[in-house]
Short mmCIF file of C-alpha atoms and ligand atoms in Angstrom, two decimals:
data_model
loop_
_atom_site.label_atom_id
_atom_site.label_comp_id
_atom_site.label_asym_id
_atom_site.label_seq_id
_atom_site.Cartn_x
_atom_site.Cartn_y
_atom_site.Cartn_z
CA UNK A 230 -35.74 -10.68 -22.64
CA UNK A 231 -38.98 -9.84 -23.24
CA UNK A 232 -40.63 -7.41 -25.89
CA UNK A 233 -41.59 -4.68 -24.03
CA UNK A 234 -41.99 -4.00 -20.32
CA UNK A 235 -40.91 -1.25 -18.11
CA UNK A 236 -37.18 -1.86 -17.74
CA UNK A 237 -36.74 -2.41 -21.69
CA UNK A 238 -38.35 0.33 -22.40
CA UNK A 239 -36.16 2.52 -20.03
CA UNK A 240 -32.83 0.86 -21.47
CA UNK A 241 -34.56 1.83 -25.10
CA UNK A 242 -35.45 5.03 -24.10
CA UNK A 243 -31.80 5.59 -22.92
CA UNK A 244 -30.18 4.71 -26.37
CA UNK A 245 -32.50 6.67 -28.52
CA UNK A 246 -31.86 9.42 -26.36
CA UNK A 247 -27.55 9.10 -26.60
CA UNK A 248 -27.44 7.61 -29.94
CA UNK A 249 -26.73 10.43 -31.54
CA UNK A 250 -23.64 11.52 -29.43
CA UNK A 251 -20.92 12.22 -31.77
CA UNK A 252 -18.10 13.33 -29.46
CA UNK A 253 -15.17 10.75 -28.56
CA UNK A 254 -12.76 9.07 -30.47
CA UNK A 255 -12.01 5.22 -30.90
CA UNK A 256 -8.88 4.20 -29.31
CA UNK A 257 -6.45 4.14 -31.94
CA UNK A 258 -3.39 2.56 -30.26
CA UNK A 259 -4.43 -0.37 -30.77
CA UNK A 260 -4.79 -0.63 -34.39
CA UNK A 261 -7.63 -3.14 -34.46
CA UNK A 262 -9.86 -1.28 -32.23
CA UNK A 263 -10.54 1.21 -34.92
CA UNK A 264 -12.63 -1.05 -37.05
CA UNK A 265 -15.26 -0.70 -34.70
CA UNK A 266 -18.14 0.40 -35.98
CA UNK A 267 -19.08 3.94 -34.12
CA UNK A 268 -22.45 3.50 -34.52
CA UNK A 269 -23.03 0.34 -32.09
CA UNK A 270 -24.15 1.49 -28.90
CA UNK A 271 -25.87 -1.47 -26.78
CA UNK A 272 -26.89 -1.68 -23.05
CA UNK A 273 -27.69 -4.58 -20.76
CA UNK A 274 -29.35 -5.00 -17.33
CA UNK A 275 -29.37 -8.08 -15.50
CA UNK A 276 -31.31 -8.24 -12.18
CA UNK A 277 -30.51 -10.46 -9.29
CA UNK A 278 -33.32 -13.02 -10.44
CA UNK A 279 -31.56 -13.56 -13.21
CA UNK A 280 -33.67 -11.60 -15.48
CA UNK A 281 -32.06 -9.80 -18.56
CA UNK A 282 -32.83 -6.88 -20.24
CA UNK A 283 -31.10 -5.11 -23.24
CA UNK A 284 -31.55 -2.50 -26.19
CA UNK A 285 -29.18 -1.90 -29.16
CA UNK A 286 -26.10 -3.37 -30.25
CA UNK A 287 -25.96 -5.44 -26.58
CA UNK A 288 -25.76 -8.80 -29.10
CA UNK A 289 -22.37 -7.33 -30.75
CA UNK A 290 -19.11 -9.07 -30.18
CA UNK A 291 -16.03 -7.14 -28.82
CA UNK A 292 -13.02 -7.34 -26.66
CA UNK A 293 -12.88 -6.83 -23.14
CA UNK A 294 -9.64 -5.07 -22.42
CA UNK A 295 -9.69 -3.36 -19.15
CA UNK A 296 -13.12 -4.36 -17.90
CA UNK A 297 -11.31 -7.94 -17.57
CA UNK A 298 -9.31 -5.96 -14.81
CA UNK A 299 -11.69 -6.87 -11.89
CA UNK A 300 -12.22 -10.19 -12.83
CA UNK A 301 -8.72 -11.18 -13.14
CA UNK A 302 -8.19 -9.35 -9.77
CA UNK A 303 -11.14 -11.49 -8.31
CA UNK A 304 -9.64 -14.70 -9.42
CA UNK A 305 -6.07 -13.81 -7.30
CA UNK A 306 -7.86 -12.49 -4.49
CA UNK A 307 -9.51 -15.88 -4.59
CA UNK A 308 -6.52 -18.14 -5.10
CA UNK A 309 -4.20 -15.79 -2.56
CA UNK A 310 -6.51 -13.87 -0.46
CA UNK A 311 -6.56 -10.39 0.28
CA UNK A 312 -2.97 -10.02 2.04
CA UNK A 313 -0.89 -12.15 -0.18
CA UNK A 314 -2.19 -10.13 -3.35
CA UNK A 315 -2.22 -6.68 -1.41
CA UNK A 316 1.13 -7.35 -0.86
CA UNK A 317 2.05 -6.87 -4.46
CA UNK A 318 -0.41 -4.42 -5.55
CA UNK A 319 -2.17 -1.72 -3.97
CA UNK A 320 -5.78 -0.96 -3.51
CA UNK A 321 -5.22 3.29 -3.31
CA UNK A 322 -6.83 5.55 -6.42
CA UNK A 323 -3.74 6.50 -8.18
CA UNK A 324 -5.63 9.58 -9.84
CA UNK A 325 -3.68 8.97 -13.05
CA UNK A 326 -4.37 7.86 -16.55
CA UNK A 327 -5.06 3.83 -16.96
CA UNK A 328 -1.59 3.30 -18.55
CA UNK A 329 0.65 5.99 -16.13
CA UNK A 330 4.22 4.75 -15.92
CA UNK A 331 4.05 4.96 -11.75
CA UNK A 332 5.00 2.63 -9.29
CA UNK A 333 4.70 3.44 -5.48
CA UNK A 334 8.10 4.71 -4.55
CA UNK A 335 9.41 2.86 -1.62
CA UNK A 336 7.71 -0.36 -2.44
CA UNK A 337 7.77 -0.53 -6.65
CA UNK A 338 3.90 -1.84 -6.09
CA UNK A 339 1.49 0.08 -8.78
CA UNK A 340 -1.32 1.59 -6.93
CA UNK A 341 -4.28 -0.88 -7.37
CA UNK A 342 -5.12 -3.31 -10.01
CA UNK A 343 -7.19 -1.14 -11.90
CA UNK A 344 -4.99 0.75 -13.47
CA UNK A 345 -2.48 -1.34 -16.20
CA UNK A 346 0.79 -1.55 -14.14
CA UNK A 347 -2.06 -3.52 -11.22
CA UNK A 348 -3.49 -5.54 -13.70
CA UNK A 349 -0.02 -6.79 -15.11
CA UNK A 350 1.15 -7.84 -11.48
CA UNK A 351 -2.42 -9.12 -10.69
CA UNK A 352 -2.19 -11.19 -14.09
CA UNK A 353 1.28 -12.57 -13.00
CA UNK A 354 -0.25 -13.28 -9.50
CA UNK A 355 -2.74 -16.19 -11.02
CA UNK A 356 -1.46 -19.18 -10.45
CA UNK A 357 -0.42 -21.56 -13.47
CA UNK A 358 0.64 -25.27 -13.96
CA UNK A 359 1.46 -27.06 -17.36
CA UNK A 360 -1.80 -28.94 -16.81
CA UNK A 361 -3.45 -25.48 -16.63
CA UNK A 362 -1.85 -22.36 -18.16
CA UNK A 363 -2.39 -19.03 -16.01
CA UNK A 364 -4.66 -17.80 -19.29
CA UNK A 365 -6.33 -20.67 -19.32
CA UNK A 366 -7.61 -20.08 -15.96
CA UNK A 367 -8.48 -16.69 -16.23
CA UNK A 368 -10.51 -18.26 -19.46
CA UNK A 369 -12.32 -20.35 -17.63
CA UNK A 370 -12.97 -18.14 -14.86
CA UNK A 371 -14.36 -15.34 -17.28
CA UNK A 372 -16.32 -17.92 -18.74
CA UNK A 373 -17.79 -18.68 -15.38
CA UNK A 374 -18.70 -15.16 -14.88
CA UNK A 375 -20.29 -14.78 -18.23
CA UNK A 376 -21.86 -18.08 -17.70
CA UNK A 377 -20.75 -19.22 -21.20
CA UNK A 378 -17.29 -20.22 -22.54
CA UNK A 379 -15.93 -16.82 -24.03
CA UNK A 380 -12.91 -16.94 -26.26
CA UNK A 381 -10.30 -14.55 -27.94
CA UNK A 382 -10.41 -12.13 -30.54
CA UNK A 383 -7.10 -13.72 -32.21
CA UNK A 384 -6.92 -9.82 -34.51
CA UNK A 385 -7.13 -8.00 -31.44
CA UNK A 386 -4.91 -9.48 -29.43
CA UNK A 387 -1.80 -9.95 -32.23
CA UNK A 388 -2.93 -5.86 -33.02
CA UNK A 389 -1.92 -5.10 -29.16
CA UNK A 390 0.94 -7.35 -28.66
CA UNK A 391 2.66 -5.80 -32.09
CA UNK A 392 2.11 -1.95 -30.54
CA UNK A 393 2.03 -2.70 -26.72
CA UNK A 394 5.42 -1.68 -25.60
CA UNK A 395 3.91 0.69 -23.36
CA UNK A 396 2.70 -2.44 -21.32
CA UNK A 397 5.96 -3.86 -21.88
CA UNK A 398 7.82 -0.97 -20.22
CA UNK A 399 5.55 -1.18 -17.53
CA UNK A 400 6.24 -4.72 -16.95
CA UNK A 401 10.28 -4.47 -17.18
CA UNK A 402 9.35 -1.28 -14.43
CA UNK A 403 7.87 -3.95 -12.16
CA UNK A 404 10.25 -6.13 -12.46
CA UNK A 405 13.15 -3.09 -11.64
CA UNK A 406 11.84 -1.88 -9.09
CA UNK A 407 9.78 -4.50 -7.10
CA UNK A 408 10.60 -7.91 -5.54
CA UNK A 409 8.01 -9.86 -7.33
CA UNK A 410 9.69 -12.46 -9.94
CA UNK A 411 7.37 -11.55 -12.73
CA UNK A 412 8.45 -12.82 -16.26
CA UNK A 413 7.37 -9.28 -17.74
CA UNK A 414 7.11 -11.27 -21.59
CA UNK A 415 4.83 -13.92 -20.33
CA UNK A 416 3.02 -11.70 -17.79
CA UNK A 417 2.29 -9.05 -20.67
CA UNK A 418 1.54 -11.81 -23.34
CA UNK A 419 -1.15 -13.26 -20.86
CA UNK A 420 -2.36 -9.20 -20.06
CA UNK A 421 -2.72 -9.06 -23.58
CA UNK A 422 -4.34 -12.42 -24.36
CA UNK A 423 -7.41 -11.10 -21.35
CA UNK A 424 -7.75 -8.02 -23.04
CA UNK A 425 -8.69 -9.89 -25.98
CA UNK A 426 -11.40 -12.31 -24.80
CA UNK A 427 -14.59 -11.45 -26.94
CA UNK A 428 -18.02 -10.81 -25.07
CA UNK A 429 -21.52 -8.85 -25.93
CA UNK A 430 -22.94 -6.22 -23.67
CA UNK A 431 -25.01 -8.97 -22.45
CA UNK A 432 -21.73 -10.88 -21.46
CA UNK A 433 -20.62 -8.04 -19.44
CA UNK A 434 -24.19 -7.15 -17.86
CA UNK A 435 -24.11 -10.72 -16.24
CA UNK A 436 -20.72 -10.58 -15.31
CA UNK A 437 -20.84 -7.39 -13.68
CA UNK A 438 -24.32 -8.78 -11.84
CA UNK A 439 -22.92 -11.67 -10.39
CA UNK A 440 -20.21 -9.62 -8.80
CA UNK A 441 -23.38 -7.83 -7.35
CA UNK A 442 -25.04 -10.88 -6.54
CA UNK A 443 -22.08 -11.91 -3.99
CA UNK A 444 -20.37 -14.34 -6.70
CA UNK A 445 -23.11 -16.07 -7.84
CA UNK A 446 -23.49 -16.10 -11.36
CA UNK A 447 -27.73 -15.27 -11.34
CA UNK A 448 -28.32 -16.98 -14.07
CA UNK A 449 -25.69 -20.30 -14.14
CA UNK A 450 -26.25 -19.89 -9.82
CA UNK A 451 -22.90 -21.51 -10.55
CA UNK A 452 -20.91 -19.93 -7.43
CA UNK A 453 -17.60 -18.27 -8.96
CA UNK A 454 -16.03 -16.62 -6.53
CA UNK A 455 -16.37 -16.25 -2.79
CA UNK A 456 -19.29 -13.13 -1.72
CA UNK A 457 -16.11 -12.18 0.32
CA UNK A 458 -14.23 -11.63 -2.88
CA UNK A 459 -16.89 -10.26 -4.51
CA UNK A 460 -17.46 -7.69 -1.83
CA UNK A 461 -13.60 -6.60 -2.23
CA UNK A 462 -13.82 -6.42 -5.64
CA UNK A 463 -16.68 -4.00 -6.35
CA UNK A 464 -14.67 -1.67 -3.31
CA UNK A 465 -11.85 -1.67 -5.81
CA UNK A 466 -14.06 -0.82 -8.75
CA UNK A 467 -15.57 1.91 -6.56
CA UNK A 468 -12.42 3.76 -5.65
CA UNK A 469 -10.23 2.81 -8.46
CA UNK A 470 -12.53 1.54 -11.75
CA UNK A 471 -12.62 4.57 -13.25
CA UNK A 472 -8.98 6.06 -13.58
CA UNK A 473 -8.48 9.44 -12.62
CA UNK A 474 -12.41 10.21 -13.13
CA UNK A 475 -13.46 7.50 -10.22
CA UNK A 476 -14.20 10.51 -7.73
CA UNK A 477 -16.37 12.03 -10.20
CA UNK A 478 -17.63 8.86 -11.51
CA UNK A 479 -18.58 7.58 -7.97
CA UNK A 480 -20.02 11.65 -6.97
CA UNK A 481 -22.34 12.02 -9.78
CA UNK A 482 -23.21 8.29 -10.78
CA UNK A 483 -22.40 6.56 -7.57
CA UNK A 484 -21.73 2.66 -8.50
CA UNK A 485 -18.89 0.65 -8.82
CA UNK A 486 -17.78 0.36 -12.41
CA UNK A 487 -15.04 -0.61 -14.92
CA UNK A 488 -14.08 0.68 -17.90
CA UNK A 489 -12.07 -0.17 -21.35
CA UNK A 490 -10.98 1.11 -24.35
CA UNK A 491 -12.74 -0.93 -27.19
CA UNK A 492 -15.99 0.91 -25.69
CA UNK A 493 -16.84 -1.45 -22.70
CA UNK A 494 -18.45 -0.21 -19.74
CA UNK A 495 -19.84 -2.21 -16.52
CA UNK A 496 -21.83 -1.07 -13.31
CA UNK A 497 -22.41 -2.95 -10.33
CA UNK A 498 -25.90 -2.05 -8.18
CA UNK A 499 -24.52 -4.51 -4.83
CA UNK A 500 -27.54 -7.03 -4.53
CA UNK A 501 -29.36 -5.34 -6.96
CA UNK A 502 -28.06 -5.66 -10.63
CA UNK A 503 -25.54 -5.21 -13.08
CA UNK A 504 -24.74 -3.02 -15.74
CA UNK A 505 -23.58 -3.06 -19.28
CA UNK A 506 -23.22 -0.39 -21.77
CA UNK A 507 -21.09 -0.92 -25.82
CA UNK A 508 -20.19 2.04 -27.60
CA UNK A 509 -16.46 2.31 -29.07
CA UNK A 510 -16.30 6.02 -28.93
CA UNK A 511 -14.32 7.50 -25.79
CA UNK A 512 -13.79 10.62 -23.57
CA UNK A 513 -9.93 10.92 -22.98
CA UNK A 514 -9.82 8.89 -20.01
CA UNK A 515 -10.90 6.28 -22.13
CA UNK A 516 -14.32 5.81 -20.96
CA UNK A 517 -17.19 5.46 -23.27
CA UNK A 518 -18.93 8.78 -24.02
CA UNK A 519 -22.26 7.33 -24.29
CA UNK A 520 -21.95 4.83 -22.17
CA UNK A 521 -20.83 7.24 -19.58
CA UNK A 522 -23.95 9.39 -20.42
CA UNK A 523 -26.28 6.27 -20.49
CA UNK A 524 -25.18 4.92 -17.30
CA UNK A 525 -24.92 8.61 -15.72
CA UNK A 526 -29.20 9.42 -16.24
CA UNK A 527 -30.07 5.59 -15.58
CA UNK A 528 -28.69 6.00 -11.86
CA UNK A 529 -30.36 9.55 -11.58
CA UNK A 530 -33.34 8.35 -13.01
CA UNK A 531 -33.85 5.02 -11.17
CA UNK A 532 -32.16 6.26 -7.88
CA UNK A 533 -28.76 3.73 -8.26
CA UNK A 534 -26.70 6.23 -6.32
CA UNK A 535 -25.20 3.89 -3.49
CA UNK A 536 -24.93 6.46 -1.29
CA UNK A 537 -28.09 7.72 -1.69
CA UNK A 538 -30.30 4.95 -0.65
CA UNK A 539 -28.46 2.48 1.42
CA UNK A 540 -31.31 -0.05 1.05
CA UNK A 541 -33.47 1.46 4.13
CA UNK A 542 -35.73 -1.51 4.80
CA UNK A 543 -39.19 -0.87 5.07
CA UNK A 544 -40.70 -0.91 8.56
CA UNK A 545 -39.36 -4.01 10.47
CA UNK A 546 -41.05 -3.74 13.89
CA UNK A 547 -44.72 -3.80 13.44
CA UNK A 548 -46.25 -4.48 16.42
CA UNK A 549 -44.35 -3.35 20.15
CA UNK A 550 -47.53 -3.21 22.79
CA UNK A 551 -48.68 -4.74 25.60
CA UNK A 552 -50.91 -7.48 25.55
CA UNK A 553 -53.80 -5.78 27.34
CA UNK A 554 -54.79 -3.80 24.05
CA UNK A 555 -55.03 -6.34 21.66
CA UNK A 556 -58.59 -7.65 20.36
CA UNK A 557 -57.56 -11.07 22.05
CA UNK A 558 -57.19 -9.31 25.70
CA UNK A 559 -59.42 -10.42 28.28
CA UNK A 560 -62.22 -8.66 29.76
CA UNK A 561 -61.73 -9.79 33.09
CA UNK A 562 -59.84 -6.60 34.90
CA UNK A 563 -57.67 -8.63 37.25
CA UNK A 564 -56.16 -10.82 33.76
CA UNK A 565 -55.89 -7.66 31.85
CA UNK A 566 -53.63 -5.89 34.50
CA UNK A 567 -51.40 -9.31 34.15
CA UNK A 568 -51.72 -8.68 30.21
CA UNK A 569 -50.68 -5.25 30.68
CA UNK A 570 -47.37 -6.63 31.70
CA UNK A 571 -46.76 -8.45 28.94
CA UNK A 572 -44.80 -6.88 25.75
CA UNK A 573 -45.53 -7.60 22.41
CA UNK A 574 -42.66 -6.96 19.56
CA UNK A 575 -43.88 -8.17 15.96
CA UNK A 576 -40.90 -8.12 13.46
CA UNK A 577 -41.61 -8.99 9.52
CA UNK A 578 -38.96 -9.28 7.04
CA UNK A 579 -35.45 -10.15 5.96
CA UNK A 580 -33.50 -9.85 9.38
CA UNK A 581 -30.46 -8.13 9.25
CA UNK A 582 -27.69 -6.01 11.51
CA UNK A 583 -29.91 -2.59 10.63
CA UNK A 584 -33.36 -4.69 11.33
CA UNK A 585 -32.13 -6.44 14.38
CA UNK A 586 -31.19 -3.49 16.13
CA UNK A 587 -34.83 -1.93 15.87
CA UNK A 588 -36.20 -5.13 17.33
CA UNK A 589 -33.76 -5.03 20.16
CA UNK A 590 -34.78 -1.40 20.86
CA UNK A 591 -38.31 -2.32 20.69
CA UNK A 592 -37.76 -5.45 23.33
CA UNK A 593 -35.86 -2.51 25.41
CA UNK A 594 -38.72 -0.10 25.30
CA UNK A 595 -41.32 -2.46 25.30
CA UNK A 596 -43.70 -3.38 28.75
CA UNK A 597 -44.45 -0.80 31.11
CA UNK A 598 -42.25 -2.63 34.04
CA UNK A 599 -38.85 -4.05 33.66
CA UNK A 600 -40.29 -6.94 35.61
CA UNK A 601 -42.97 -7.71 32.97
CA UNK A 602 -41.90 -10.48 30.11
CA UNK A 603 -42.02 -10.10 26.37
CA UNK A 604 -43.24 -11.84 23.42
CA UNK A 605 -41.27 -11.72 20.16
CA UNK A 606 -43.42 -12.47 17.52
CA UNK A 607 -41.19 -13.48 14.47
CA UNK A 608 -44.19 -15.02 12.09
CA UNK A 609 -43.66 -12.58 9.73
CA UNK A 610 -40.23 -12.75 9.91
CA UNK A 611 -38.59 -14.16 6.16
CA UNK A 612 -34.90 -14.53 7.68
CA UNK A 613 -31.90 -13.36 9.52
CA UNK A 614 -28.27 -13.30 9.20
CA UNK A 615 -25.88 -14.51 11.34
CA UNK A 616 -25.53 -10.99 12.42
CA UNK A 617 -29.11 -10.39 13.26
CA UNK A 618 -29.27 -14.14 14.89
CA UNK A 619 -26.20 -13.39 17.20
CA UNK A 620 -27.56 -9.93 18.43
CA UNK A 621 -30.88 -11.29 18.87
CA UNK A 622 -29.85 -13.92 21.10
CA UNK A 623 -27.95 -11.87 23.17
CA UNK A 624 -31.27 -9.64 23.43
CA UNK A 625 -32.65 -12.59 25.09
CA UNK A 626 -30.03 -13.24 26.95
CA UNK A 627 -29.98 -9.90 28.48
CA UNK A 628 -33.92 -9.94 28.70
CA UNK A 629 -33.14 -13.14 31.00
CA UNK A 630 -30.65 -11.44 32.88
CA UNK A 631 -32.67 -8.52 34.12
CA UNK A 632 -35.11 -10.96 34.78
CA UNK A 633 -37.93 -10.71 32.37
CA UNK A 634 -39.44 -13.35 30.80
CA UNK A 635 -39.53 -13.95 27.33
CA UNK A 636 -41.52 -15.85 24.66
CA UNK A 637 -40.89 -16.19 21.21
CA UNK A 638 -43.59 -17.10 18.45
CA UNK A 639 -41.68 -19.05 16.03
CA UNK A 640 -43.83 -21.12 14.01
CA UNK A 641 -40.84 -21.16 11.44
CA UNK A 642 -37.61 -21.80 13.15
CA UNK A 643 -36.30 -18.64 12.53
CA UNK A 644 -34.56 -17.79 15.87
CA UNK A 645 -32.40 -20.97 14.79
CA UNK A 646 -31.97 -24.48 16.17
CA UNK A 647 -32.74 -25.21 19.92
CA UNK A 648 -29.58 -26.48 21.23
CA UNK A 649 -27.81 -22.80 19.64
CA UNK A 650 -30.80 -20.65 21.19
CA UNK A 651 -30.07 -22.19 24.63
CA UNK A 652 -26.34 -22.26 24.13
CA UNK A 653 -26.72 -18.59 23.52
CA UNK A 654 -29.21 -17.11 25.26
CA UNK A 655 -28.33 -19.87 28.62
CA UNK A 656 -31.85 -21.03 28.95
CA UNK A 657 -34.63 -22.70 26.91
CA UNK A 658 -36.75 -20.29 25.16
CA UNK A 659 -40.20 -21.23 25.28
CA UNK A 660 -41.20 -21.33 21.19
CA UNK A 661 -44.66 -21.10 20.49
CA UNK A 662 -46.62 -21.09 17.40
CA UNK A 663 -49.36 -18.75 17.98
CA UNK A 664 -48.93 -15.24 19.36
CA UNK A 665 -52.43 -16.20 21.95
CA UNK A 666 -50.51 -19.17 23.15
CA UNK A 667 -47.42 -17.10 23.78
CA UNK A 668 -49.14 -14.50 25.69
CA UNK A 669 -51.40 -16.95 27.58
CA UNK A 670 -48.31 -18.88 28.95
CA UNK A 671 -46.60 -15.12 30.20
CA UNK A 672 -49.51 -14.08 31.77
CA UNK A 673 -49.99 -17.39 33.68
CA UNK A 674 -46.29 -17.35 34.77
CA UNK A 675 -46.43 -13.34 36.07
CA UNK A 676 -49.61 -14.57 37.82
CA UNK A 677 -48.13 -17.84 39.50
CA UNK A 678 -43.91 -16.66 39.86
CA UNK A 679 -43.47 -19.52 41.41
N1 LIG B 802 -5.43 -3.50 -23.35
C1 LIG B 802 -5.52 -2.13 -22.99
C2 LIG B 802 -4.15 -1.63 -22.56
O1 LIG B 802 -3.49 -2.28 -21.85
C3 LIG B 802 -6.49 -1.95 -21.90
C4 LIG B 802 -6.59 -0.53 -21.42
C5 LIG B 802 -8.00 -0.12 -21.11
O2 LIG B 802 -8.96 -0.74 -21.53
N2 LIG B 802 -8.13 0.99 -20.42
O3 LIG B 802 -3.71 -0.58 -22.95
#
């Protein structure tokens, strides 16, 4: 954190300007949760570097309560995968308050593991041995995400299990009505115990950014739970985080989120950043007022909205020519008409599904013949995906197959190891490390076939 620069400045600029909101409540049904002081309002940013920014109260201790929901959820998906924990708990918006008494009818499973009734089953779904105590794993896996050891507000947590027979119903429901062989008084006691753990905004800012960073805890790089996981998890929050306001949430602010009722409130920007916002005061869905607010002109004023701007990379082709036009042509008019046969497609950047096709396209469209070969210049080129590897070798394979020549310039192994490239693309590429070489050796070839 430093003590000023751009991002601070916006996160300062955002709590002077919904400080002042008075409207909201604290949540009251839990008796501890109203000795929060209304006037804390803190909020967190931490970018995929690992960098953290904050303003306010983000240093102020409080419990998580339903913003443990994902991370709970993350930690069955990753012991049971997707189907075993889908079986017991949906991923469908249930449009109702967090703590509806509503089960799916011919099934008994609650609706996702957002709302309570989800997050009870999803709590009884973590595995736990006498050696290591379901809480005591979903202790240490918070603390992973946090990338600190986090422990329990002991107040809070005896204030909720004296009034939470709300939960408790909900609990003996699940047991009614479904097949899973949930103790409902441990699995509540544990629900109650997560609601509990203490973190800052800070806590939640890097917890919600290394769901955002594919698992990886940005600034522990400590790996916590598969980018798989992750990726399933921040669809959840996106559909379901925010009760029966996640359409709205997801319309006007347009990032997965989470909230909870001591004031809590996390956003997710996938491979971008995450989110934190602290005030106790909530709307009656039980979403921070300010937070809400804060969060709401941050993604309007920095562009957040995921749907907006689905990362549109830059310009990845750069270059798709012949060879007769560039400086290095020769002069000679019988070589030039061999360079004019020879395609050029220059690709810079992080290679990707979205980048990969445009270089395809570009190897498509580029040479005047079909019968001319191509170069595929990938100096510039930072990376590629699986994705973008597999389609681009089976653009060379194709190339091959409608028998044009091609060259790649690929001082930096980026088209992947040899033995792969000729597996795939069922010949060996000529690699080259200067783009002159690479045309050279075409032109000589479409001058001597044989
Ligand atoms: N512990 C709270 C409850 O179960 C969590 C609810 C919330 O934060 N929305 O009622």
């Amino acid at each position: 954190m430093t003590a000023s620069d751009a991002v601070t400045d916006a996160l300062r600029e955002l709590h002077a300007r919904f400080a002042g909101m008075r409207g909201g409540e604290r949540a009251d049904y839990i008796p501890e949760l109203t000795r929060a002081d209304p006037d804390d309002f803190g909020l967190a940013l931490v970018s995929m570097d690992g960098h953290c920014y904050s303003a306010g109260e983000a240093d102020v201790p409080f419990t998580m309560q339903s913003v443990s929901k994902p991370f709970v959820y993350a930690l069955a998906l990753s012991s049971l995968g997707l189907d075993e924990v889908g079986r017991w708990v949906g991923a469908e918006p249930s449009g109702e308050a967090f703590n509806a008494i509503s089960l799916e009818p011919r099934t008994g499973r609650p609706a996702n593991a957002m709302v309570n009734a989800g997050a009870i089953v999803t709590t009884a779904l973590v595995p736990g041995t006498p050696d290591l105590p379901a809480f005591d794993r979903i202790l240490i896996c918070l603390s992973r995400f946090a990338g600190r050891r986090l422990d329990v507000d002991e107040e809070v947590y005896v204030s909720e299990a004296a009034t939470g027979d709300r939960n408790r119903a909900l609990a003996y429901l699940i047991r009614s009505t479904g097949t899973l062989d949930v103790d409902p008084v441990a699995a509540v006691d544990t629900y109650f115990r997560q609601c509990s753990v203490r973190v800052t905004a800070v806590d939640l800012a890097v917890m919600a950014a290394t769901l955002a960073h594919g698992g990886v805890n940005p600034i522990t790089s400590e790996s916590v739970v598969s980018p798989a996981v992750a990726a399933q998890v921040l669809a959840v929050m996106a559909t379901c985080g925010m009760y029966n306001a996640s359409g709205d949430w997801l319309l006007r602010v347009g990032l997965p989120a989470k909230s909870g009722v001591s004031g809590g409130l996390i956003a997710a920007g996938p491979a971008r950043f995450g989110l934190a916002t602290y005030s106790p005061l909530l709307d009656p869905a039980g979403t921070s007022v300010r937070g809400h607010a804060a969060l709401g002109a941050l993604s309007e004023r920095l562009g957040l909205h995921l749907m907006r701007n689905p990362a549109l990379p830059g310009s990845t082709v750069t270059l798709a020519t012949t060879a007769d036009v560039l400086p290095s042509a020769p002069a000679s008019r019988q070589e030039r008409a061999l360079h004019e046969r020879v395609g050029i497609v220059a690709a810079q950047g992080a290679l990707d599904f979205t980048a990969a096709e445009r270089v395809l396209y570009a190897m498509d469209e580029s040479g005047p013949e079909q019968t001319g070969s191509v170069v595929l210049d990938l100096r510039e080129v930072t990376g590629a995906d699986s994705v973008a590897l597999t389609l681009l070798h089976a653009g060379l394979a194709r190339l091959a197959e409608d028998g044009r020549r091609a060259a790649v310039v690929d001082p930096g192994n980026r088209l992947g190891p040899p033995d792969l490239v000729r597996e795939r693309t069922g010949q060996d590429l000529p690699r080259y490390s200067t783009r002159e070489e690479a045309v050279e050796r075409c032109a000589q070839a479409l001058a001597d076939p044989g």
